[in-house]
Coordinates of C-alpha atoms and ligand atoms in Angstrom, one line a residue:
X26 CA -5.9 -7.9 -14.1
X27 CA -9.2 -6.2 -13.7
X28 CA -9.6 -2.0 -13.4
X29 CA -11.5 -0.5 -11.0
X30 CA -15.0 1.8 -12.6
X31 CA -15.9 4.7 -9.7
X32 CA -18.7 7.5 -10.5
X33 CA -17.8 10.7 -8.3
X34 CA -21.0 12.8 -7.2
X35 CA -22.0 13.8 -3.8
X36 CA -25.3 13.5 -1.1
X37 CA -26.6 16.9 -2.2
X38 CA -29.2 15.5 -4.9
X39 CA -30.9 13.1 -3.1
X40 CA -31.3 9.1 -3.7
X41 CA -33.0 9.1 -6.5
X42 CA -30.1 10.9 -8.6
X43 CA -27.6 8.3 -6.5
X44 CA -29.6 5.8 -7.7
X45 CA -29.7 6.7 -11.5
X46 CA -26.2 7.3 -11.2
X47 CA -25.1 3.9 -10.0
X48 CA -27.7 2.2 -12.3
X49 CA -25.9 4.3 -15.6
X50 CA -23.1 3.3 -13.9
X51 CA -23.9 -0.2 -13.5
X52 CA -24.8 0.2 -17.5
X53 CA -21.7 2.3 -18.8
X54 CA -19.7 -0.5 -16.8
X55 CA -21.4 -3.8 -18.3
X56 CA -20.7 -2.2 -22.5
X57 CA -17.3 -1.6 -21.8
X58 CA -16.7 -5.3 -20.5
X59 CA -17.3 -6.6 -23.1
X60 CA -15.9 -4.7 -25.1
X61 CA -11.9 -4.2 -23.3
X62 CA -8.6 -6.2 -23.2
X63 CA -9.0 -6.3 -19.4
X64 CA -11.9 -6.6 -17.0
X65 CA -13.9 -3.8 -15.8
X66 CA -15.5 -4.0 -12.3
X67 CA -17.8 -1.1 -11.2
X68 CA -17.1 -0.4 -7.6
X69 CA -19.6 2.1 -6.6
X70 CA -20.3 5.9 -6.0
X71 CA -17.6 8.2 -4.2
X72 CA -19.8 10.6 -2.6
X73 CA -17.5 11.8 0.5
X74 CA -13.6 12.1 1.3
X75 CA -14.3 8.7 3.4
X76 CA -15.5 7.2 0.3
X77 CA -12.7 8.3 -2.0
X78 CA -10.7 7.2 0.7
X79 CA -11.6 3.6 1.2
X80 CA -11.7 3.1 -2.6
X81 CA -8.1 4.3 -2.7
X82 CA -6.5 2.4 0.1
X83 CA -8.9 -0.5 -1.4
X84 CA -7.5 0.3 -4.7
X85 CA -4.0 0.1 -3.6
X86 CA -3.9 -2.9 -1.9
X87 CA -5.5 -5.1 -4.4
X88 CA -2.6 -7.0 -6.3
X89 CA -5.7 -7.5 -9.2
X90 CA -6.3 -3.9 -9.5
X91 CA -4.7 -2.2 -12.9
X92 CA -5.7 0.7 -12.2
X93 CA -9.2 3.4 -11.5
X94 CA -11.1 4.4 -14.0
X95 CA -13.1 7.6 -12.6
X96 CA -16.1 9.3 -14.6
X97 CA -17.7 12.5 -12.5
X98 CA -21.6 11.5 -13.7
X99 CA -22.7 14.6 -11.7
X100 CA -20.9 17.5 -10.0
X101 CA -18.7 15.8 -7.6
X102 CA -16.9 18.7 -5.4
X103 CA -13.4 17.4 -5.7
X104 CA -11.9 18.4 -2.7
X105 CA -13.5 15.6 -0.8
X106 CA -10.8 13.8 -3.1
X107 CA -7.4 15.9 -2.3
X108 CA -6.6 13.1 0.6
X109 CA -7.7 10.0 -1.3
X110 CA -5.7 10.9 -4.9
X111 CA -2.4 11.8 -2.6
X112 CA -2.6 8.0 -1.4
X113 CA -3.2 6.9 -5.6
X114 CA -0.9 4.3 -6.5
X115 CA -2.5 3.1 -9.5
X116 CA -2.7 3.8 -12.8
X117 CA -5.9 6.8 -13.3
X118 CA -7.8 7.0 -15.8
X119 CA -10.4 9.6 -16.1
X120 CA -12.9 9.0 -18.3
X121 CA -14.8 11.9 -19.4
X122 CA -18.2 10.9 -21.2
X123 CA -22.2 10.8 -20.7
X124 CA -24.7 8.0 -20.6
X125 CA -26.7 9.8 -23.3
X126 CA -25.1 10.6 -26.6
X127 CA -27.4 13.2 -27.2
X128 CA -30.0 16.1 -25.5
X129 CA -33.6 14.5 -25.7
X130 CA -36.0 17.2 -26.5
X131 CA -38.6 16.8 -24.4
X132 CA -37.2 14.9 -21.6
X133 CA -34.8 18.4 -20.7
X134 CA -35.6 19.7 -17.6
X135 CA -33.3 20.5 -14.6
X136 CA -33.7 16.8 -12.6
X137 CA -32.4 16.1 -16.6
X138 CA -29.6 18.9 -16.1
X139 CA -28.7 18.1 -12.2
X140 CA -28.4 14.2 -13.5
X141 CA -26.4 14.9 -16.1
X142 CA -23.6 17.2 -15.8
X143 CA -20.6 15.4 -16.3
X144 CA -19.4 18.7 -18.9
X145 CA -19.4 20.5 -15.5
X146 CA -18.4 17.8 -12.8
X147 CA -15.7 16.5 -15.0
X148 CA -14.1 19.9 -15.0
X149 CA -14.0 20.3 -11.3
X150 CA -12.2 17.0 -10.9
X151 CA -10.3 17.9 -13.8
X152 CA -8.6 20.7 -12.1
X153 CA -7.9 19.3 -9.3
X154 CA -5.5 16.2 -11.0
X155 CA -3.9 19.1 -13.0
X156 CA -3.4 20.8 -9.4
X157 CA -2.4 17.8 -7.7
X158 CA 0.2 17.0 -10.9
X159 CA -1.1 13.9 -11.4
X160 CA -0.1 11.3 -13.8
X161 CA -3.2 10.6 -15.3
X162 CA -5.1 9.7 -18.7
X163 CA -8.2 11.3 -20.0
X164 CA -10.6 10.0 -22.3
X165 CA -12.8 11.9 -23.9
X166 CA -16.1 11.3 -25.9
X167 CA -19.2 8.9 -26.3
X168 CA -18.6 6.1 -24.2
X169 CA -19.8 3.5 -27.5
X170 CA -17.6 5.2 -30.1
X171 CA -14.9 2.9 -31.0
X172 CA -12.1 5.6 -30.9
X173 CA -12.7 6.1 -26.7
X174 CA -13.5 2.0 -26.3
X175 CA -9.6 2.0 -28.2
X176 CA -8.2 5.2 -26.2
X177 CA -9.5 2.8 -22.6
X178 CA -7.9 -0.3 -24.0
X179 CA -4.5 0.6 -24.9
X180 CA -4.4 2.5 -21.7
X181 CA -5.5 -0.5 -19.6
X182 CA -2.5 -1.9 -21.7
X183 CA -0.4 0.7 -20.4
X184 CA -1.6 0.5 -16.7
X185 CA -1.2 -3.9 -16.9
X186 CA 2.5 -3.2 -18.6
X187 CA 3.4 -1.2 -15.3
X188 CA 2.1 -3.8 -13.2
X189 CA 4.4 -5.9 -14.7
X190 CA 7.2 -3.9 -14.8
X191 CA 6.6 -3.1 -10.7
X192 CA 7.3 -6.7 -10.1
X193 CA 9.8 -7.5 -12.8
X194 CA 12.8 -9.8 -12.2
X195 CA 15.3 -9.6 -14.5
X196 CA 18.6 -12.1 -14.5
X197 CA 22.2 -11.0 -15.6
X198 CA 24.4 -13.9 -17.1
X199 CA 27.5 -12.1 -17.2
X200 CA 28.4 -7.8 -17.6
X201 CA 27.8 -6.2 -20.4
X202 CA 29.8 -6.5 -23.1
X203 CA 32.8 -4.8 -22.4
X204 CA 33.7 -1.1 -23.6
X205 CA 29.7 -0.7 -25.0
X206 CA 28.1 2.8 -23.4
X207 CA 24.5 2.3 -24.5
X208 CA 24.1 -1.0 -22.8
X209 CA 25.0 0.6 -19.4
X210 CA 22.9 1.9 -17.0
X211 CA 22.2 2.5 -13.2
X212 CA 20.3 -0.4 -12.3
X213 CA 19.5 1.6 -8.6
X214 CA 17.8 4.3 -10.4
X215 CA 15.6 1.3 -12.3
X216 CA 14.3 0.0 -9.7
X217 CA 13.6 3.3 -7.9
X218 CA 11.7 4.3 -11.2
X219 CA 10.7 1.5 -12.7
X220 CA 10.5 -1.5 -10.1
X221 CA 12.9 -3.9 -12.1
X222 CA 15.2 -6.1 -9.9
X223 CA 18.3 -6.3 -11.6
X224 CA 20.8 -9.1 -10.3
X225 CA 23.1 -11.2 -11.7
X226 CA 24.2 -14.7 -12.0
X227 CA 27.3 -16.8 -12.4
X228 CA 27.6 -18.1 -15.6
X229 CA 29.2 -21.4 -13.9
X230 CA 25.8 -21.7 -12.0
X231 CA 24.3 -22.1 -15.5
X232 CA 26.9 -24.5 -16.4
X233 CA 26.2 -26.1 -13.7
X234 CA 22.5 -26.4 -14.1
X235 CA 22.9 -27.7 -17.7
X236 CA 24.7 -30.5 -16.3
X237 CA 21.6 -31.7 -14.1
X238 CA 19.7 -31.9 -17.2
X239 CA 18.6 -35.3 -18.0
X240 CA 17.8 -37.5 -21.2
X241 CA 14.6 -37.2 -20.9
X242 CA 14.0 -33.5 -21.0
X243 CA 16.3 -33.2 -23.7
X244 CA 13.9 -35.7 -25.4
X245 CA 10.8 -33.7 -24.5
X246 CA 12.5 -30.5 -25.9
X247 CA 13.7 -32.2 -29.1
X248 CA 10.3 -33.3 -29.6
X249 CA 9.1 -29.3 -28.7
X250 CA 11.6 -28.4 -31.5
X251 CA 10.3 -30.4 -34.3
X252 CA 7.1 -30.0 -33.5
X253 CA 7.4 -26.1 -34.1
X254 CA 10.7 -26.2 -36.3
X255 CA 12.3 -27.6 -39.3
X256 CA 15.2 -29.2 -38.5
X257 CA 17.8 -31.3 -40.4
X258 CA 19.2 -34.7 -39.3
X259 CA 22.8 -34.2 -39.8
X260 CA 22.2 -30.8 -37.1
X261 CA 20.8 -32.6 -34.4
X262 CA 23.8 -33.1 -31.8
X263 CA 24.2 -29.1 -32.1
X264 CA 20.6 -28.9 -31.8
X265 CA 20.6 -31.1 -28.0
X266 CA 23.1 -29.1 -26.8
X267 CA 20.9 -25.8 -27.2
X268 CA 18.2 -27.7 -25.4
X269 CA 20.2 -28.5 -22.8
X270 CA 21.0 -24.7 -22.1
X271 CA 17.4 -23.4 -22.3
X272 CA 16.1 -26.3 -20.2
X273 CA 18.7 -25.1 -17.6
X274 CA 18.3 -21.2 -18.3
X275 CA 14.6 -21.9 -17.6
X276 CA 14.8 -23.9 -14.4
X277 CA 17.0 -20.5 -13.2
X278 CA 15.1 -18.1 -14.4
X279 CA 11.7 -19.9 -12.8
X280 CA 13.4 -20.8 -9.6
X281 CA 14.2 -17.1 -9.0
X282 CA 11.0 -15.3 -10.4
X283 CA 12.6 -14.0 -13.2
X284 CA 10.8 -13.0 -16.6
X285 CA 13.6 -11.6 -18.3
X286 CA 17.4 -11.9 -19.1
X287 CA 20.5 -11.1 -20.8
X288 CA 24.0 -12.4 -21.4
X289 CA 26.9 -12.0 -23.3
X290 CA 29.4 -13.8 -26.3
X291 CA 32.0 -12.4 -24.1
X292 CA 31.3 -15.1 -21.3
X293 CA 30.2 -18.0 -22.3
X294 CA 33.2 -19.8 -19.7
X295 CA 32.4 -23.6 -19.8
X296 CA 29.6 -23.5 -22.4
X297 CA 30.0 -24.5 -25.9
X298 CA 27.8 -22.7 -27.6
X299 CA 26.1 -19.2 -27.6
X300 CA 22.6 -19.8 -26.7
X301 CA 20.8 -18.9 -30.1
X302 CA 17.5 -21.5 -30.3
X303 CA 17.9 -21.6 -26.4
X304 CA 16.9 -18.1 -26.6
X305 CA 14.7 -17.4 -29.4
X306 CA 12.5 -20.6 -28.3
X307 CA 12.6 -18.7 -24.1
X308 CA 11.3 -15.5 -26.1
X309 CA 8.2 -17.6 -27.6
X310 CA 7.2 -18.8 -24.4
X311 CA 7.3 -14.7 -22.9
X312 CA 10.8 -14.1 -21.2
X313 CA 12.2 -11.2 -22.0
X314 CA 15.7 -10.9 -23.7
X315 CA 18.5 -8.3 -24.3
X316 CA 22.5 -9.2 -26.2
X317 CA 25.4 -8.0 -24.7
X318 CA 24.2 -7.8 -21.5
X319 CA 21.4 -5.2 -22.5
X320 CA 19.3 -5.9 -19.6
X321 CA 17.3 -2.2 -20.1
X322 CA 16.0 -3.7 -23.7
X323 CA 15.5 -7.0 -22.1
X324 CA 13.2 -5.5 -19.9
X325 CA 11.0 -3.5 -22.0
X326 CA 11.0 -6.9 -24.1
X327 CA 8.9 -8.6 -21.0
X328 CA 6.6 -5.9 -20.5
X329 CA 5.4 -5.5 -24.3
X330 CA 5.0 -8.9 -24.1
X331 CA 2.6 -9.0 -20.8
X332 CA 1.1 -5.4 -22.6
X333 CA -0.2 -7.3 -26.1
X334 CA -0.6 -10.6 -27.5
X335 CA 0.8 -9.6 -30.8
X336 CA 4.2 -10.7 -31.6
X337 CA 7.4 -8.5 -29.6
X338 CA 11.0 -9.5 -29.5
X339 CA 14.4 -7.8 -29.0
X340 CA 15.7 -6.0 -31.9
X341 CA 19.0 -4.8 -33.3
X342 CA 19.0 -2.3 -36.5
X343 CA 22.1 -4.0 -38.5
X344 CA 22.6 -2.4 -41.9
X345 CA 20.3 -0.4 -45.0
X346 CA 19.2 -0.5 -48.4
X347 CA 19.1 3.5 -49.0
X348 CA 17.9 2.5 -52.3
X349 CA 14.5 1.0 -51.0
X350 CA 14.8 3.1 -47.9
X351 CA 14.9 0.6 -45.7
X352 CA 16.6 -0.9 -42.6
X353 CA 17.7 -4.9 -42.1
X354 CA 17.0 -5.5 -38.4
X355 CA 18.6 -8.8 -37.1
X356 CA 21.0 -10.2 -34.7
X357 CA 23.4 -12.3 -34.1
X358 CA 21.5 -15.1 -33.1
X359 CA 18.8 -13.9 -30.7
X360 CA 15.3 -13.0 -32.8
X361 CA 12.0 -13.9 -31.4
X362 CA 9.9 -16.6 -33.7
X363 CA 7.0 -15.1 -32.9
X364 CA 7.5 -12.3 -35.4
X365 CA 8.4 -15.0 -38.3
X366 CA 6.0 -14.8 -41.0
X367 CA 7.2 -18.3 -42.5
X368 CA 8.0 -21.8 -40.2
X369 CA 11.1 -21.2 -38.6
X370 CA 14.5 -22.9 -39.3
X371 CA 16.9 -24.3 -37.1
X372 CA 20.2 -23.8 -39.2
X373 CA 23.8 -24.7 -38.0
X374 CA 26.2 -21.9 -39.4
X375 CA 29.9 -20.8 -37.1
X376 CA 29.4 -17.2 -35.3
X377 CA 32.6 -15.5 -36.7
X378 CA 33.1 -14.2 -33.0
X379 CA 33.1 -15.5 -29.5
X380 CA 35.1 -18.5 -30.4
X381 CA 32.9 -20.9 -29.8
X382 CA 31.3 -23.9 -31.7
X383 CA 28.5 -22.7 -34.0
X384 CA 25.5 -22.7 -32.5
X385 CA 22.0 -23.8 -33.9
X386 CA 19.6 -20.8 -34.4
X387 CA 16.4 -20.0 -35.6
X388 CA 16.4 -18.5 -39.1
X389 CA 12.9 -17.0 -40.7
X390 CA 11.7 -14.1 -41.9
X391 CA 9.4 -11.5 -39.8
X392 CA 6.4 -10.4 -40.3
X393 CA 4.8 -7.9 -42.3
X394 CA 2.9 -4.6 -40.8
X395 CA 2.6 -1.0 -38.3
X396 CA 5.3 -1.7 -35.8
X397 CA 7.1 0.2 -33.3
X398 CA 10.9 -0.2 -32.3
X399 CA 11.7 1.0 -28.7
X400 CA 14.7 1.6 -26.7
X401 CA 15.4 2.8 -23.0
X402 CA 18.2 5.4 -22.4
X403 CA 19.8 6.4 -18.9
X404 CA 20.5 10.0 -19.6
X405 CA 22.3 10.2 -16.1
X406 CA 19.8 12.1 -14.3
X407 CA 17.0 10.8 -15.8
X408 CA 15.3 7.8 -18.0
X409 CA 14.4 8.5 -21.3
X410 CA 11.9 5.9 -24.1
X411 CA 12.5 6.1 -27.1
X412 CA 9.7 4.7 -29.5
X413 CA 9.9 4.9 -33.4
X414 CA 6.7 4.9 -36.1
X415 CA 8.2 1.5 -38.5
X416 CA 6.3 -0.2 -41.1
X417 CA 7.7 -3.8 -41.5
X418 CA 8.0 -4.7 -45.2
X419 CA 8.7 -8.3 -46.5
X420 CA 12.1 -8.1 -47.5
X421 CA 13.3 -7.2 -50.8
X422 CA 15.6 -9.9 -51.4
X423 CA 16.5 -13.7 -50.3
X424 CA 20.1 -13.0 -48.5
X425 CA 21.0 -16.7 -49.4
X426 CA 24.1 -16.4 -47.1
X427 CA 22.5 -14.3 -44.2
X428 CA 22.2 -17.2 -41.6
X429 CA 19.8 -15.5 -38.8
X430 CA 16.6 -14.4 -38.5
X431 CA 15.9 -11.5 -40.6
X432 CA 13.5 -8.4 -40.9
X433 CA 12.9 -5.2 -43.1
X434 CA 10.8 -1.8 -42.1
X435 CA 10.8 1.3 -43.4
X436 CA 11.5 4.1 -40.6
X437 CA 9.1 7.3 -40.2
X438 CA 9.2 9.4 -41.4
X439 CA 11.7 8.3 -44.3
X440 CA 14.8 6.2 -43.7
X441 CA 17.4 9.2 -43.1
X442 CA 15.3 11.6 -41.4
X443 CA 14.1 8.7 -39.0
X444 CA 18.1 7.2 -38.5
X445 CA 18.8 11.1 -37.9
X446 CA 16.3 11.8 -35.1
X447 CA 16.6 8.2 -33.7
X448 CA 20.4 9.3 -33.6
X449 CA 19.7 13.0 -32.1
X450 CA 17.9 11.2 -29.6
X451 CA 20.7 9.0 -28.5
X452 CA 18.6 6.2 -29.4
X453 CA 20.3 2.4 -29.2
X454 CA 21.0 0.1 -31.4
X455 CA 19.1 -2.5 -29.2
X456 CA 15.2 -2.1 -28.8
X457 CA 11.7 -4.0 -28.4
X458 CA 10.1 -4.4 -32.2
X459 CA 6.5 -4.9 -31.7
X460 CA 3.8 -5.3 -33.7
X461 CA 1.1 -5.1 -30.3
X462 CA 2.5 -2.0 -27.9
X463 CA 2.1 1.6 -29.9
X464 CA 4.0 4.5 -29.6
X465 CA 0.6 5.8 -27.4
X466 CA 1.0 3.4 -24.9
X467 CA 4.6 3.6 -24.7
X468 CA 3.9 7.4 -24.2
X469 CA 1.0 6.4 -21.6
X470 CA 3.5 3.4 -19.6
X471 CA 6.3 6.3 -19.5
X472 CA 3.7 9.0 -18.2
X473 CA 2.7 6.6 -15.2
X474 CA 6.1 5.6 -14.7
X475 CA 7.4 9.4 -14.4
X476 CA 10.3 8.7 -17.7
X477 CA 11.1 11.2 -20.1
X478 CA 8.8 9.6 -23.3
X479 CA 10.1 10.7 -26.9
X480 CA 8.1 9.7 -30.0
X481 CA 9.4 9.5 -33.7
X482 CA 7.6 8.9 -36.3
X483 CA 5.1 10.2 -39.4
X484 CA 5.3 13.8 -38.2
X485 CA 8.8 13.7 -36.7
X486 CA 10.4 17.1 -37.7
X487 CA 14.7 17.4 -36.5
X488 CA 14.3 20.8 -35.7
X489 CA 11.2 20.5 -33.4
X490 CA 12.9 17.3 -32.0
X491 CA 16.0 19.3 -31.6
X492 CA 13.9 21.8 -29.5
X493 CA 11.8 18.9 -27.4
X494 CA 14.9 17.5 -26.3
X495 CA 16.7 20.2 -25.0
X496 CA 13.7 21.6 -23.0
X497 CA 13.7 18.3 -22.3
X498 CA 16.8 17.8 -20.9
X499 CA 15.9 21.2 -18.5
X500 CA 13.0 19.7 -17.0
X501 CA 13.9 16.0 -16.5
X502 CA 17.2 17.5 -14.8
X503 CA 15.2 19.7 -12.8
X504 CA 11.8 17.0 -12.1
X505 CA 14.5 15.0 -10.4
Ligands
MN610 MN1 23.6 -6.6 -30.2

């Protein structure tokens, strides 16, 4: 993905200004390249509502465009951009800066002043995306200082995360588990809101699928596994068979564009096993996953993938310590390797539910470190994130019987108060942990998106929260 850099001014100072302004431009545009997650392409001067126009409808209907970034170098009247920015369907970013970090002395005159206004031309477009309610991000500062370079960056993160989530397929293996409300959710209303494609598939087509698979790709995989793995002699017949389902999950998922699924223990007809391995080794590679049929959390798994290249996988708080103040995350089977702080295990252990044979599974230990854990709520009227402050701890003990993938982290701002206003909220038990995708750009993806976006964490007081959410609950209601 690359973003789109546009200066607004307008013909009233002459060429010589224009040409300044697209040289600092050309300047302001070349430091941040180097310097961003995502290419930055400077794409000239907006001096009319033609201009602003084109660059709009240009915008749009690049599939490479993440998004405008849009710095106001000199006054730029914004009205000749009322028409363009009702046509915006890309992320905005609106970068409020100067090419000069300070006022020379002796170079101040008013060409200097004329040149150099963004203080003044920055307003003017200011109030005119606060008139328009736009969606927008603003960044404010020296364009050098690390804090702004950071502030661009995590919202290019954002903007590439909605891209994603525009185009996002995700695949259903079966309902959701049966009787579960949180899970749930109107897949219609995603779509409309979010872009995801949410369709389902027979498990017998699976079955089906796993039966085309051949010798030699099990080989190919088996070799995959120990390449990556530790893996015991004695486990390897249990091990081929979980090869055999991811090889066939894959070809599905890949032969219908889909980046993300879910299934369910509760239909598993004709399979022997619950995919564990299958799964965890599918969320390596960047699918997106979500138990019980949680395809909302399977989702948002994807997309904080595609948003950072740190480690993200689905989630599931299990059970405390209150003593060390801290929460076990886990799962049955399903936790993404690429959080493991240690080489991964594949371990052979029965399920205790489903009824099937035990599966193999990947057992480790996550990694250390700032986190965030984030869920997605239909409030019936409206979509609401949830995204919690954690700090990831190494466990405080060896669990010698736990036989899954295991992680500790310390809520914000404190174990109960955090469980209480993750709990207020109506947050699930399901969510994305990541290590990459911060509660800002959560906040930032949600804002673009038009979702309800509700943050926990060092500051995180019940009683404000208490207040946020039923104001909250107003204006979502109403926006709708
Ligand atoms: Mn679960």
């Amino acid at each position: 993905m690359k973003f789109w850099f546009v200066s607004g001014s307008q013909l009233m100072y002459g060429e010589e200004t224009l040409r300044e302004v697209a040289e600092n431009s050309k300047v302001l545009t070349d430091f941040l390249r180097a310097k961003l997650p995502f290419a930055v392409e400077y794409k000239g001067t907006v001096k009319s509502d033609e201009e602003a126009r084109a660059m709009v409808v240009g915008a749009n209907s690049d599939p490479d465009c993440g998004g405008i970034i849009v710095w106001c170098h000199t006054f730029s009247p914004s009205k000749m951009w009322i028409v363009a920015l009702g046509l915006l369907q890309k992320p905005y970013l609106h970068l409020h800066t100067q090419i000069n970090r300070s006022i020379p002395n002796d170079a101040i005159d008013m060409d200097y002043m004329n040149l150099h206004q963004s203080a003044h031309g920055d307003r003017e477009h200011g109030f005119l995306t606060e008139r328009l309610r736009m969606p927008r991000e603003i960044v404010s500062g020296y364009y050098q200082d690390e804090k702004v370079i950071k502030s661009i960056g995590d919202w290019q993160r954002a903007a590439v995360g909605v891209s994603e989530s525009k185009s996002l397929k995700v695949a259903r293996f079966g309902d959701n588990m049966r009787n579960v409300a949180v899970t749930e959710g109107d897949k219609i209303e995603a779509q409309i809101k979010l872009g995801w494609q949410v369709n389902t598939f027979p498990v017998g087509q699976l079955v089906e699928e796993m039966g085309n698979v051949t010798k030699q790709e099990i080989q190919t995989k088996m070799a995959e596994y120990s390449s990556l793995y530790t893996m015991k002699d004695e486990d390897t017949g249990a091990v081929a068979y979980q090869a055999i389902e991811e090889i066939a999950l894959k070809k599905i998922l890949d032969q219908e564009g889909c980046k993300a699924f879910s299934n369910t223990f509760e239909d598993l007809y004709g399979m022997r096993q619950l995919p564990g391995l299958a799964t965890q080794n599918l969320m390596r590679q960047g699918y997106g996953y979500g138990g019980e049929g949680d395809w909302k959390v399977s989702a948002l798994t994807r997309i904080a993938k595609v948003m950072s290249d740190a480690p993200s996988t689905f989630m599931e708080d299990y059970t405390y310590d209150y003593d060390a103040g801290l929460v076990l995350g886990s799962h049955m089977l399903e936790v993404c390797p690429s959080i493991a702080e240690d080489k991964p295990r594949i371990e052979v252990h029965p399920l205790g539910i489903g009824g099937k044979e035990p599966p193999a599974r990947l057992s480790f230990t996550g990694k250390s470190g700032a986190a965030t854990a984030t869920c997605l709520i239909d409030m019936g009227q409206y979509f609401r994130l949830i995204c919690a402050d954690v700090e990831c701890v190494p466990p405080i003990n060896t669990y010698p019987h736990l036989p899954v993938a295991r992680t500790m982290w310390k809520p914000m701002p404190n174990l109960e108060e955090g469980a209480a206003a993750w709990i207020r909220a109506g947050g699930a038990h399901h969510t994305v942990l990541s290590y990459g995708v911060t509660a800002d750009m959560w906040r930032m993806f949600s804002r673009i998106m038009g979702i309800q976006f509700v943050s926990i964490g060092k500051n995180t007081d019940l009683y404000p929260l208490e207040k946020e959410l039923e104001l909250g609950d107003l204006l979502w209601t109403l926006k709708r």
